C-alpha positions as protocol buffer text, in pm:
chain_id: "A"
residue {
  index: 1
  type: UNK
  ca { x: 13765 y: 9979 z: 10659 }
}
residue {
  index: 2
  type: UNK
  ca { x: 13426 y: 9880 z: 10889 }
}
residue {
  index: 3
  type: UNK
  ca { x: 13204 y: 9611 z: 10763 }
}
residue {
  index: 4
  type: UNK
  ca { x: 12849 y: 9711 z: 10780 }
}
residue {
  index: 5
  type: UNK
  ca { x: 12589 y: 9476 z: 10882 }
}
residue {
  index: 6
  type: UNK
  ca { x: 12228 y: 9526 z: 10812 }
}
residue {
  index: 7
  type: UNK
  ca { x: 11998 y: 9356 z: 11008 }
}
residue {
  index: 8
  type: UNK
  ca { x: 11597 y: 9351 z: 10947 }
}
residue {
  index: 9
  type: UNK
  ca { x: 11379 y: 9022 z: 11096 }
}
residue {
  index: 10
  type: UNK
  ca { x: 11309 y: 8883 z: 10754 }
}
residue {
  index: 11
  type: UNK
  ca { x: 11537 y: 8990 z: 10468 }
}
residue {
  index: 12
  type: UNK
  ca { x: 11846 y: 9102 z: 10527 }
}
residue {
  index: 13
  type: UNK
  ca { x: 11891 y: 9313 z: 10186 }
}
residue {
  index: 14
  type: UNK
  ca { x: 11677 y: 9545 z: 10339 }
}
residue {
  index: 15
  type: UNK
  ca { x: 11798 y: 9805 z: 10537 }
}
residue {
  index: 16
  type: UNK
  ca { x: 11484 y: 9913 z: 10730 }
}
residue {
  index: 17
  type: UNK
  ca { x: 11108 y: 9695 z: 10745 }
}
residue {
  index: 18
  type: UNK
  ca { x: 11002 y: 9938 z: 10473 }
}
residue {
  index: 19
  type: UNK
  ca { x: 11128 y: 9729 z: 10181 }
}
residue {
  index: 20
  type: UNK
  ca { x: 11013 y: 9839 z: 9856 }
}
residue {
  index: 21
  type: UNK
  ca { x: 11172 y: 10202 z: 9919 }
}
residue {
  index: 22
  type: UNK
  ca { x: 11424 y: 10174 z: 10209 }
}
residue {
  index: 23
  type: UNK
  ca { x: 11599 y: 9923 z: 9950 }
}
residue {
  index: 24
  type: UNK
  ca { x: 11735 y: 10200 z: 9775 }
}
residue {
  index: 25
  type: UNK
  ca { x: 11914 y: 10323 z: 10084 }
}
residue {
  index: 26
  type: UNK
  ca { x: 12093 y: 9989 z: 10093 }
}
residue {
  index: 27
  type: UNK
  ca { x: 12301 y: 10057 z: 9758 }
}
residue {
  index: 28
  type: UNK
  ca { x: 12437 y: 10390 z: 9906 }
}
residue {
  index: 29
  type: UNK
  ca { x: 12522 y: 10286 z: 10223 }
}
residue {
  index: 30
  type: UNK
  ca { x: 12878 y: 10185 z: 10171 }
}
residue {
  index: 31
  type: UNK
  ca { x: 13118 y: 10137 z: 10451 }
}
residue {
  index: 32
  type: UNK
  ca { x: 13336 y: 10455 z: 10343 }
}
residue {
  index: 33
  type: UNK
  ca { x: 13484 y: 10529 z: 10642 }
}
residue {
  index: 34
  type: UNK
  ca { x: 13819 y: 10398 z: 10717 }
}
residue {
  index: 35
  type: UNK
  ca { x: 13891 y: 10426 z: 11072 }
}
residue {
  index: 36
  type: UNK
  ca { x: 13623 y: 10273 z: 11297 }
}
residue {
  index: 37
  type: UNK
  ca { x: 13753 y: 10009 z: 11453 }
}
residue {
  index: 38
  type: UNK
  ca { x: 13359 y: 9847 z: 11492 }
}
residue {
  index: 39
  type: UNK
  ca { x: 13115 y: 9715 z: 11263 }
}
residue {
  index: 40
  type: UNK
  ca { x: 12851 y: 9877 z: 11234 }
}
residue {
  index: 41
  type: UNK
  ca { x: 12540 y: 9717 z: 11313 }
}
residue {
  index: 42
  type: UNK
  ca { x: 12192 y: 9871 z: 11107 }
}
residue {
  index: 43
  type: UNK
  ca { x: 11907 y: 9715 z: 11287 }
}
residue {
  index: 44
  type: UNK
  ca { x: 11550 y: 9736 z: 11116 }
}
residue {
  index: 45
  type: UNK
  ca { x: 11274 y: 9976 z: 11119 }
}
residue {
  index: 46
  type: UNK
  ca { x: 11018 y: 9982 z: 11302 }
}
residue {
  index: 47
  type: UNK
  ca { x: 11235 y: 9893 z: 11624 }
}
residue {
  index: 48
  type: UNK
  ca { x: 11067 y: 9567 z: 11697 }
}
residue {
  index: 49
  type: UNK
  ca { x: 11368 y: 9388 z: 11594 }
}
residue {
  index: 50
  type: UNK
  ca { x: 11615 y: 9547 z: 11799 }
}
residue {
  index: 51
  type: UNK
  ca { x: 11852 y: 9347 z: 12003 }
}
residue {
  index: 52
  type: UNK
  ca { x: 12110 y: 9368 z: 12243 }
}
residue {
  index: 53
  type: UNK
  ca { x: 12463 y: 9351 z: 12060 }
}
residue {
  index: 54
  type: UNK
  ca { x: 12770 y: 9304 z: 12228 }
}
residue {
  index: 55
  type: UNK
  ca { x: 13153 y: 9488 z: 12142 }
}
residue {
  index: 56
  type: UNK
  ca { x: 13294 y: 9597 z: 11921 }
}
residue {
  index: 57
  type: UNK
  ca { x: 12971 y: 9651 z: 11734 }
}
residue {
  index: 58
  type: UNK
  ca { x: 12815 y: 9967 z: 11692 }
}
residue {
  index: 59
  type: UNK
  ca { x: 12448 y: 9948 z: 11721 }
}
residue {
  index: 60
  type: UNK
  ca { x: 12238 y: 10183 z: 11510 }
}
residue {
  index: 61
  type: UNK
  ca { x: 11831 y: 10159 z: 11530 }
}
residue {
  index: 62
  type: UNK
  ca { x: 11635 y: 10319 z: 11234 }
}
residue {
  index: 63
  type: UNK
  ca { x: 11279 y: 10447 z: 11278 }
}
residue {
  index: 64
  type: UNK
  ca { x: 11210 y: 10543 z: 10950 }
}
residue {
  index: 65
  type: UNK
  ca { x: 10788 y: 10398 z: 10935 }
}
residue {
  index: 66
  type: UNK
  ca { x: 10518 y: 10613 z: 10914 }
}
residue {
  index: 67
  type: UNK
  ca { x: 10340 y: 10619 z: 11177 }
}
residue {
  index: 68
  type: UNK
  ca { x: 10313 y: 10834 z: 11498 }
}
residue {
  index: 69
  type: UNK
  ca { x: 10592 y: 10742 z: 11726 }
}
residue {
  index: 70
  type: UNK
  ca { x: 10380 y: 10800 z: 12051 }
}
residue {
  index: 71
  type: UNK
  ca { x: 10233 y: 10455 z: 11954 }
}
residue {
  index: 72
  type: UNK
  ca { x: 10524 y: 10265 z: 11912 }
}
residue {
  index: 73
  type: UNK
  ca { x: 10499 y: 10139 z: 12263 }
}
residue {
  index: 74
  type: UNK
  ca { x: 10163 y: 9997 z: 12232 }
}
residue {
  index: 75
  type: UNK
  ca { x: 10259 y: 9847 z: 11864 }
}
residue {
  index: 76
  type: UNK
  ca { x: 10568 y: 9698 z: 11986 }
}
residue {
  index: 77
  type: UNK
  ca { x: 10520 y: 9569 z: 12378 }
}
residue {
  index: 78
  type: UNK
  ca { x: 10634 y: 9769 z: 12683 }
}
residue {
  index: 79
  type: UNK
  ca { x: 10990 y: 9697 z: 12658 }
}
residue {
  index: 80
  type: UNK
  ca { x: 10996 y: 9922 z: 12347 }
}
residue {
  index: 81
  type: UNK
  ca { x: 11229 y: 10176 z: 12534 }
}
residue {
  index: 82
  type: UNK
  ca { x: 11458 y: 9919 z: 12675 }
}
residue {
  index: 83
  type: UNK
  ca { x: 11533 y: 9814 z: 12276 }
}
residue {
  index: 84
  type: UNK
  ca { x: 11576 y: 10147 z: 12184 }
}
residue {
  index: 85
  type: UNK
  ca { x: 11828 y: 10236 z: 12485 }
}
residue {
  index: 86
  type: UNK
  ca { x: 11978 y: 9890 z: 12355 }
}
residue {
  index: 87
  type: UNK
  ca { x: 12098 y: 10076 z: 12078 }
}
residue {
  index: 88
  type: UNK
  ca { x: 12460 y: 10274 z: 12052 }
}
residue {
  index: 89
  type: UNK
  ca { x: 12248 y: 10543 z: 11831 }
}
residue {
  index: 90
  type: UNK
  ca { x: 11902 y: 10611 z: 11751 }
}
residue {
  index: 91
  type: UNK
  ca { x: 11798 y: 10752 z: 11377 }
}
residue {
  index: 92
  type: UNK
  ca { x: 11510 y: 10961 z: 11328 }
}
residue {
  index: 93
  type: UNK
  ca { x: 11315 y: 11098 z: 11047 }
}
residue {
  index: 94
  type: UNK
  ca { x: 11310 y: 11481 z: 11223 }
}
residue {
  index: 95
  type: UNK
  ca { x: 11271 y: 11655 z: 11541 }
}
residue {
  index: 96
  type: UNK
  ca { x: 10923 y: 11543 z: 11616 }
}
residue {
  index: 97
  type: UNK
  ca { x: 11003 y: 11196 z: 11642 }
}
residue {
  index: 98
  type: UNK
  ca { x: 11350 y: 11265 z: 11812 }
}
residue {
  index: 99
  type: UNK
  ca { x: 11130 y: 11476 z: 12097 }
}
residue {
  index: 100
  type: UNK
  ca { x: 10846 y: 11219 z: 12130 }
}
residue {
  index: 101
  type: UNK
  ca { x: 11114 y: 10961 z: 12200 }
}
residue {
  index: 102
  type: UNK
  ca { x: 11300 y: 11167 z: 12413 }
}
residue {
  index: 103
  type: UNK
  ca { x: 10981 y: 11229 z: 12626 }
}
residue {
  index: 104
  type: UNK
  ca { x: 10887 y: 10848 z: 12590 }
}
residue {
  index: 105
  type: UNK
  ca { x: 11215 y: 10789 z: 12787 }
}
residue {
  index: 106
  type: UNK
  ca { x: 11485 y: 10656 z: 12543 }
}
residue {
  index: 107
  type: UNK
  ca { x: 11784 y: 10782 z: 12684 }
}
residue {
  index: 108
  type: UNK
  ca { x: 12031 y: 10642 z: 12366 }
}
residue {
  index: 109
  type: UNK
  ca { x: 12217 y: 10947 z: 12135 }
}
residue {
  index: 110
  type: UNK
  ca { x: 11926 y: 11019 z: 11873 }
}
residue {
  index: 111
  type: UNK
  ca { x: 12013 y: 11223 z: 11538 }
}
residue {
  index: 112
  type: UNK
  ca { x: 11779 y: 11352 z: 11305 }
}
residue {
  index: 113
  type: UNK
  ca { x: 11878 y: 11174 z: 10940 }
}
residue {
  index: 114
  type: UNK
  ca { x: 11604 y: 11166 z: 10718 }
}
residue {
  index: 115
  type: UNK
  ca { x: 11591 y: 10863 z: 10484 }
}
residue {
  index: 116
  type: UNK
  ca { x: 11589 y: 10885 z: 10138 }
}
residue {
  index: 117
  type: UNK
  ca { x: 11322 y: 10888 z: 9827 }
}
residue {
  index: 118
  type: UNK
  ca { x: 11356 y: 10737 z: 9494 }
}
residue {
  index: 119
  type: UNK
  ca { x: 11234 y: 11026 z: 9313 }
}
residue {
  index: 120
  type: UNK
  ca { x: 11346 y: 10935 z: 8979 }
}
residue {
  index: 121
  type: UNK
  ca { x: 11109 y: 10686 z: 8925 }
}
residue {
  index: 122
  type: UNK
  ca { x: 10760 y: 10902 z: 9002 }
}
residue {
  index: 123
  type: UNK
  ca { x: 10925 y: 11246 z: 8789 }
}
residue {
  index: 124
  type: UNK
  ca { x: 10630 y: 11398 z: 8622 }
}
residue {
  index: 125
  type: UNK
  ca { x: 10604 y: 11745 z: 8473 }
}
residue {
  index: 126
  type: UNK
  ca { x: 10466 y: 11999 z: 8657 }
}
residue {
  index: 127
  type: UNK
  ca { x: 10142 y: 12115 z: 8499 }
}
residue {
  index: 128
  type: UNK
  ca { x: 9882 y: 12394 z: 8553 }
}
residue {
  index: 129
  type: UNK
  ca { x: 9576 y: 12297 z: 8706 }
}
residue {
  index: 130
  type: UNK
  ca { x: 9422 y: 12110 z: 8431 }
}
residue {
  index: 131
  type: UNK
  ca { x: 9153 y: 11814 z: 8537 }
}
residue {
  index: 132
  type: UNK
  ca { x: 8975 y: 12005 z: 8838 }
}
residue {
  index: 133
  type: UNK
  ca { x: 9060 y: 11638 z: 9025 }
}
residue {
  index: 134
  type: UNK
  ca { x: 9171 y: 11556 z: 9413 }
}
residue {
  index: 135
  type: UNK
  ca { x: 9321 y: 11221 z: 9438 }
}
residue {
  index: 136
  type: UNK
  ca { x: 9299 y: 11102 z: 9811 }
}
residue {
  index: 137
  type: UNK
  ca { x: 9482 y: 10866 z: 9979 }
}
residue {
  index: 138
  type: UNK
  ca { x: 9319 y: 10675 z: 10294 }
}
residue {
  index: 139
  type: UNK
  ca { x: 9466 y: 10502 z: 10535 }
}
residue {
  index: 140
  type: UNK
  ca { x: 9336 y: 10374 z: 10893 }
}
residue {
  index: 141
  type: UNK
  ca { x: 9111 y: 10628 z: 10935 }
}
residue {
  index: 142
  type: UNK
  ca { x: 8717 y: 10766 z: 10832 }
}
residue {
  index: 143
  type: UNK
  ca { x: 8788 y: 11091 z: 10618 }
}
residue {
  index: 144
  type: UNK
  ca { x: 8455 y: 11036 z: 10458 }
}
residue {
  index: 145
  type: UNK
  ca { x: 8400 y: 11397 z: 10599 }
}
residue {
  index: 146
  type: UNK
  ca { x: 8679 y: 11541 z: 10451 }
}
residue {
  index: 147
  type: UNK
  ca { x: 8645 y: 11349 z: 10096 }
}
residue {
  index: 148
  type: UNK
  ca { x: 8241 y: 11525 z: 10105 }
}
residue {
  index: 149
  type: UNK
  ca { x: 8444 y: 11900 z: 10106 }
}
residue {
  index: 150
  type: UNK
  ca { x: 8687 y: 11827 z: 9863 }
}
residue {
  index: 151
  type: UNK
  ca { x: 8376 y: 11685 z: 9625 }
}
residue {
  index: 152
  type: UNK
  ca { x: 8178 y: 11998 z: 9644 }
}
residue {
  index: 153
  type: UNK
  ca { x: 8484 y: 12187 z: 9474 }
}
residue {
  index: 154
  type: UNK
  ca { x: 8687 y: 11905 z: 9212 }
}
residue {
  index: 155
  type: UNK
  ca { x: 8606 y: 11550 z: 9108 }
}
residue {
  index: 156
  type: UNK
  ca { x: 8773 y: 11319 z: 9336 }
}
residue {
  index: 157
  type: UNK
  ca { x: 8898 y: 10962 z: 9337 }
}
residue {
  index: 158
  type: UNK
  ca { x: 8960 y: 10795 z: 9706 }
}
residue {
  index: 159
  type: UNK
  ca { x: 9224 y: 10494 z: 9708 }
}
residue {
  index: 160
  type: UNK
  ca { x: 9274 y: 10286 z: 10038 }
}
residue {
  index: 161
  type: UNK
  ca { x: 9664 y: 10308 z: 10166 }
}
residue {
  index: 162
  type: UNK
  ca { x: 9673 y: 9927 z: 10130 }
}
residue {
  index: 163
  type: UNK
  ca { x: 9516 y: 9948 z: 9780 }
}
residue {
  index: 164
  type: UNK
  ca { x: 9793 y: 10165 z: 9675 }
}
residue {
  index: 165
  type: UNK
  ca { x: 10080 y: 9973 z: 9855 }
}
residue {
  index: 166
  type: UNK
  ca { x: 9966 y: 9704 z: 9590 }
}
residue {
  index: 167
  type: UNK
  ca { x: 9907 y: 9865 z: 9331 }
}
residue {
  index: 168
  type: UNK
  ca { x: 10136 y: 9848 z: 9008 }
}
residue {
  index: 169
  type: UNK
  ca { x: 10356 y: 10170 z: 8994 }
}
residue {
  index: 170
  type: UNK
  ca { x: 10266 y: 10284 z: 8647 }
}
residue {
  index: 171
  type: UNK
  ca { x: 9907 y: 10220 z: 8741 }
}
residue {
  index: 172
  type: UNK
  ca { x: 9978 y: 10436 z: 9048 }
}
residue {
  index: 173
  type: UNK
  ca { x: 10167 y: 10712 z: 8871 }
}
residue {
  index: 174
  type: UNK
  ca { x: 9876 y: 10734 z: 8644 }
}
residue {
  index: 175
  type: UNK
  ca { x: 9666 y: 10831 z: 8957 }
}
residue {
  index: 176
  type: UNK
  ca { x: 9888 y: 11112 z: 9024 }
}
residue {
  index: 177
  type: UNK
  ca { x: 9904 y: 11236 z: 8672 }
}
residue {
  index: 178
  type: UNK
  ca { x: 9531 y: 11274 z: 8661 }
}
residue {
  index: 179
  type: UNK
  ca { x: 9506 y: 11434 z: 8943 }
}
residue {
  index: 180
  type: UNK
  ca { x: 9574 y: 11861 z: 9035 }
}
residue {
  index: 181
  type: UNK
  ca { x: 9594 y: 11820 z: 9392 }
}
residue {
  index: 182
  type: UNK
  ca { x: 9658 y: 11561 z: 9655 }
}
residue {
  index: 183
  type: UNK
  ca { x: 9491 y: 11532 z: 10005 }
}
residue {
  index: 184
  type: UNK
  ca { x: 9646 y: 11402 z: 10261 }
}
residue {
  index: 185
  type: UNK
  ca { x: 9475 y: 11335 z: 10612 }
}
residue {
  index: 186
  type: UNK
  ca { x: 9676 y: 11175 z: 10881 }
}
residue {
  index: 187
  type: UNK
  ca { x: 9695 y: 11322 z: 11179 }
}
residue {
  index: 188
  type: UNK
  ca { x: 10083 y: 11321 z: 11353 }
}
residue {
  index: 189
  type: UNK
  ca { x: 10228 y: 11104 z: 11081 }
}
residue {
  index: 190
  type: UNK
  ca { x: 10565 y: 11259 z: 11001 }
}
residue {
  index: 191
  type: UNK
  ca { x: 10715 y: 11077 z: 10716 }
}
residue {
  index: 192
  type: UNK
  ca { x: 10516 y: 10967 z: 10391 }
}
residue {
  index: 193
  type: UNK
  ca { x: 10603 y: 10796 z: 10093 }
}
residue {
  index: 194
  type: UNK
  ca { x: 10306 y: 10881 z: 9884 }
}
residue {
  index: 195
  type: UNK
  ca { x: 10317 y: 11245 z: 9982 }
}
residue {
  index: 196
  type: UNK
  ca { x: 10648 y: 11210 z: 9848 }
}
residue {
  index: 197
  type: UNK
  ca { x: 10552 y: 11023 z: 9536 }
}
residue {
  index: 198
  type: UNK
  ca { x: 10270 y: 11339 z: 9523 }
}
residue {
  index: 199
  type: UNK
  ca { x: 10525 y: 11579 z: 9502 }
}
residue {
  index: 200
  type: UNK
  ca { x: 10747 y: 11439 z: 9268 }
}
residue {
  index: 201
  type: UNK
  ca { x: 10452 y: 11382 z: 9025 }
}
residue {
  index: 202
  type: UNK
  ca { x: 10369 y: 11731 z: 9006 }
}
residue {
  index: 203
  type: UNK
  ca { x: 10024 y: 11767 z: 9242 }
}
residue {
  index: 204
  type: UNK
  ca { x: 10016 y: 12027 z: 9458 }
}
residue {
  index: 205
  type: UNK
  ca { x: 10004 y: 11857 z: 9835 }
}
residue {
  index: 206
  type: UNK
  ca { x: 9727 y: 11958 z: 10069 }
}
residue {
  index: 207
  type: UNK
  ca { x: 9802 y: 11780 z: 10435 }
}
residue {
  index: 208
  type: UNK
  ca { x: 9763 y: 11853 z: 10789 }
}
residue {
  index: 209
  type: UNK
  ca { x: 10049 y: 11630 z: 10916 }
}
residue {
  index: 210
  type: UNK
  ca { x: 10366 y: 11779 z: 11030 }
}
residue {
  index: 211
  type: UNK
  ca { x: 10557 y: 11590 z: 10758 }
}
residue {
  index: 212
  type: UNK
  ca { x: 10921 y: 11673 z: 10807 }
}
residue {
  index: 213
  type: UNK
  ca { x: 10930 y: 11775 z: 10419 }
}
residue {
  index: 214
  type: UNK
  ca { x: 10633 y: 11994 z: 10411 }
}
residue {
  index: 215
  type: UNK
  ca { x: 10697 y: 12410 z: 10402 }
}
residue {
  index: 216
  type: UNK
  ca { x: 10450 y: 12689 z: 10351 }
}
residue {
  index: 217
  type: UNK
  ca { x: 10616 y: 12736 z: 10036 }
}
residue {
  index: 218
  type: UNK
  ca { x: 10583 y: 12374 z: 9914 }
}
residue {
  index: 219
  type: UNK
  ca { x: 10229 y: 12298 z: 9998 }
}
residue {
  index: 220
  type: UNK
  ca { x: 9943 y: 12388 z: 10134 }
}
residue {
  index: 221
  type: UNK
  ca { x: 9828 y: 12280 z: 10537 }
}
residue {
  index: 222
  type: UNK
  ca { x: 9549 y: 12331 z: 10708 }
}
residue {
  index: 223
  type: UNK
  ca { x: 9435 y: 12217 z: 11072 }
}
residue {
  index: 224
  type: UNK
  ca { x: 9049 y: 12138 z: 11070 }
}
residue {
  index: 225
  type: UNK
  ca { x: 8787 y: 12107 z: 10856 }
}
residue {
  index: 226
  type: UNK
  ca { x: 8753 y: 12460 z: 10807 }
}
residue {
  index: 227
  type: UNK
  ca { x: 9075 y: 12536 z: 10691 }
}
residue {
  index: 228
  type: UNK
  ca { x: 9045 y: 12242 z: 10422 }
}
residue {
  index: 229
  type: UNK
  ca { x: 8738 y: 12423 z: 10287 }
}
residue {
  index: 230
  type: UNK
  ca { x: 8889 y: 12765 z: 10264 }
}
residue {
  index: 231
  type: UNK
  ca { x: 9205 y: 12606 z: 10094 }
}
residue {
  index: 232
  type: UNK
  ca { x: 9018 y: 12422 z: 9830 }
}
residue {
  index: 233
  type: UNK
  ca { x: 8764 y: 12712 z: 9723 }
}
residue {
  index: 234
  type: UNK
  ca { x: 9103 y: 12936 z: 9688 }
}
residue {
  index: 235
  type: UNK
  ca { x: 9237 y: 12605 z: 9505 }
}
residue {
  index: 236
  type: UNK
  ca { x: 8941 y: 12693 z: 9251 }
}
residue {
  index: 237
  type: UNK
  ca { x: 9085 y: 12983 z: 9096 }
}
residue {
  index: 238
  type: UNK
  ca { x: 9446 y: 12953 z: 9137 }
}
residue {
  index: 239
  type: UNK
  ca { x: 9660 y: 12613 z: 9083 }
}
residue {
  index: 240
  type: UNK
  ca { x: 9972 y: 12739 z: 9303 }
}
residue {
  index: 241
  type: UNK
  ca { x: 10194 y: 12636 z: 9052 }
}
residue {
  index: 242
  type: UNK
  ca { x: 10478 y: 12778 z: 9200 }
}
residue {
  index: 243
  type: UNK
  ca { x: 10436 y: 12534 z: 9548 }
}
residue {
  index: 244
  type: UNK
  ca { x: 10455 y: 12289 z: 9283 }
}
residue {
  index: 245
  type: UNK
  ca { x: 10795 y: 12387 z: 9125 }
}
residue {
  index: 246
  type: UNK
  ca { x: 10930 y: 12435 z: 9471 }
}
residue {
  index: 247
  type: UNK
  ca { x: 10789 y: 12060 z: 9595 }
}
residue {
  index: 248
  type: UNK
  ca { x: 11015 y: 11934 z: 9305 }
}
residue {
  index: 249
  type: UNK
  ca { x: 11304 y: 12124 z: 9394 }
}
residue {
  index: 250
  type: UNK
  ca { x: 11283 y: 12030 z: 9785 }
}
residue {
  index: 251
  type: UNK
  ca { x: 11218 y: 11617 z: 9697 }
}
residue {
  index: 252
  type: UNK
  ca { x: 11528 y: 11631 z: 9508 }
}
residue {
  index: 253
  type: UNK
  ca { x: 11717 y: 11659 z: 9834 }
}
residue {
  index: 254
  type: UNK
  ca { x: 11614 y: 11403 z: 9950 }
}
residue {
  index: 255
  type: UNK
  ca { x: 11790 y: 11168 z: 9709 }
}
residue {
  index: 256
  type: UNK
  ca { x: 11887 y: 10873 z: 9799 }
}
residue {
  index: 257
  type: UNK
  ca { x: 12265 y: 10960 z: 9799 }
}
residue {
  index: 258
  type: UNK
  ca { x: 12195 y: 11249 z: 10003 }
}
residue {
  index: 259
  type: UNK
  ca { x: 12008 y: 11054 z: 10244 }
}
residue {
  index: 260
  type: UNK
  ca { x: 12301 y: 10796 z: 10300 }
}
residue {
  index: 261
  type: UNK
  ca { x: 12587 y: 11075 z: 10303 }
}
residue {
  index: 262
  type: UNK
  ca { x: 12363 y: 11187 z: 10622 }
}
residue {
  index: 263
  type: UNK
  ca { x: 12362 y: 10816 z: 10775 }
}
residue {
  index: 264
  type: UNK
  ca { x: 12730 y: 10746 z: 10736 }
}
residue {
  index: 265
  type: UNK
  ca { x: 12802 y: 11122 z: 10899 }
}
residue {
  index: 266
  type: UNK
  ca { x: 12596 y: 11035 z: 11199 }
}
residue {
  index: 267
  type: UNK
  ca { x: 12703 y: 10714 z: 11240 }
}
residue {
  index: 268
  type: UNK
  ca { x: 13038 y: 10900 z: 11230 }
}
residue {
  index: 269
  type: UNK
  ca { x: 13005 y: 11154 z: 11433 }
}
residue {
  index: 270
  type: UNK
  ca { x: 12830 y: 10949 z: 11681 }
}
residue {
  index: 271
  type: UNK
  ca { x: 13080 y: 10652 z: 11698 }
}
residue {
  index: 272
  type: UNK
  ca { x: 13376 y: 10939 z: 11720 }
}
residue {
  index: 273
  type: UNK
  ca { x: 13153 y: 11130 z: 12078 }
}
residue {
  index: 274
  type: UNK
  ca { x: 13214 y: 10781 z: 12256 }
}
residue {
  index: 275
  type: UNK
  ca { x: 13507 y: 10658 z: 12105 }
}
residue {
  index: 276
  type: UNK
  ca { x: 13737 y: 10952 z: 11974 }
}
residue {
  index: 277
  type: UNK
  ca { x: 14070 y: 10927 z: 11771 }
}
residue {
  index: 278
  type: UNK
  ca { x: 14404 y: 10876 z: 11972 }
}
residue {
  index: 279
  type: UNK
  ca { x: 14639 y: 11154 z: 11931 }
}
C-alpha cells in the first residue's frame, strides 16, 4: 500500500490552497492502490509551494485556483515553470489550463482531473422563474457596465467575491434562492466555485468564461456586451428551466468521490508510463 502525503504551505489537512472546498477532496483521497512502490507526494494549489522532492516520491502539483493560468508566472515569480517541471505530474482543471501551461513551457506529464464540488450542501430546488432577480458576483474587476444591462431587465443585487468568500453559507444560499439567474463576468477564469454553488442552487448561469463545466445546454454564454443584452431580454419571457435541470444533473458529476476516483487514476496511470510493472 503507498502512503500519501499532502503537502500545502500552511495546513497540511488541506489538499490544495483552496481550503474551505478542496478539504472535501482530502477525505476521498485514500491511498487505494496497492502496488506503487512510492509515496505519493500532493503538493498545494496554486503552485507556489512546489518543491523539489527527491526518490522514491512521486511528485504531483495541483492547480486547481481560479484564476487565469497565463498569470501564474507573474503571481508566483519567474521560476514558476522550473516548480512545475519539478513535479513528476501536473493536475489540471481542463484542457485550457493544460494548453496554456504547455505553451508557458512546463514540460512535466499534465492530465486533465477536475477537482471536486460539495454539492450536497448548496441543493436547492429548481424553480421557474419566479423573483425577476440577477444576483451578481464581482470579483477584481469594474462590471458596473454590465450590472447597468442586467438592471434595465430584473432587479439585481451585486456582492463583492471577497464579501461572499466571508459570508455565512446559509446567508449565502439565501442569495441564490432569491435569485432567477446568476451573472458571471470573468474573463478566462476556468474553474469557479460560486458558479458551481449557482448551479446547484437552481439559477440559471449566465457567464462568458470558458468554465470547464459550462455547455450550451447547461447555461447560457455570451461574449460582449451585446450578447449579454440579447440573452437577458430573451431571459424576460422564458426562464430556461430545462438548462436548469440539466446544470443539476452535470454538478452531480462532479462529486467529490468522482473527482478523487479521477486523481488516484492519474496518479496511476502516470506513475505506471515511467515506472511500469515487472513481468
Amino acid at each position: 500500500m503507498i502512503s500519501m502525503t499532502v503537502r500545502n504551505r500552511a495546513r497540511s489537512q488541506y489538499l490544495t490552497g483552496y481550503g474551505r472546498i478542496n478539504a472535501g477532496l482530502l477525505q476521498h483521497v485514500t491511498p487505494n492502490i496497492d502496488d506503487l512502490d512510492a509515496e505519493v507526494h500532493i503538493f498545494a494549489s496554486p503552485p507556489y509551494s512546489f518543491h523539489t522532492m527527491i526518490e522514491p516520491r512521486f511528485n504531483v502539483g495541483l492547480t486547481y485556483c481560479d484564476r487565469p493560468v497565463h498569470k501564474y508566472p507573474t503571481i508566483h515569480g519567474s521560476n514558476f515553470v522550473d516548480k512545475c517541471n519539478a513535479m513528476d505530474l501536473i493536475l489540471t482543471s481542463g484542457e485550457v489550463d493544460r494548453q496554456a501551461f504547455i505553451d508557458g513551457g512546463v514540460t512535466t506529464k499534465i492530465l486533465v482531473s477536475p477537482p471536486g464540488f460539495d454539492h450536497m450542501s448548496w441543493l436547492q430546488p429548481v424553480r421557474r422563474q419566479e423573483n425577476q432577480k440577477v444576483f451578481v458576483m464581482a470579483r477584481g474587476r469594474d462590471i458596473s457596465a454590465q450590472v447597468d444591462i442586467a438592471r434595465e431587465y430584473f432587479e439585481v443585487e451585486v456582492v463583492s467575491g471577497n464579501t461572499a468568500g466571508n459570508m455565512p453559507d446559509e446567508e449565502l444560499k439565501a442569495k441564490y434562492r432569491d435569485a432567477d439567474i446568476f451573472l458571471k463576468w470573468a474573463d478566462e477564469y476556468t474553474w469557479s466555485y460560486p458558479v458551481l454553488e449557482a448551479m446547484a442552487a437552481g439559477c440559471l448561469v449566465i457567464a462568458n468564461s470558458p468554465y470547464v463545466f459550462l455547455t450550451n445546454e447547461n447555461s447560457l454564454r455570451f461574449r460582449d456586451e451585446a450578447e449579454l443584452r440579447s440573452i437577458l431580454q430573451s431571459c424576460k419571457a422564458h426562464d430556461h428551466i430545462d438548462k436548469k435541470v440539466k446544470a443539476r444533473e452535470d454538478v452531480y458529476r462532479l462529486n467529490w468521490e468522482q473527482a478523487a476516483a479521477r486523481i488516484m487514476e492519474n496518479i496511476y496511470s502516470a506513475y505506471r508510463s515511467e515506472h511500469p510493472l515487472n513481468p
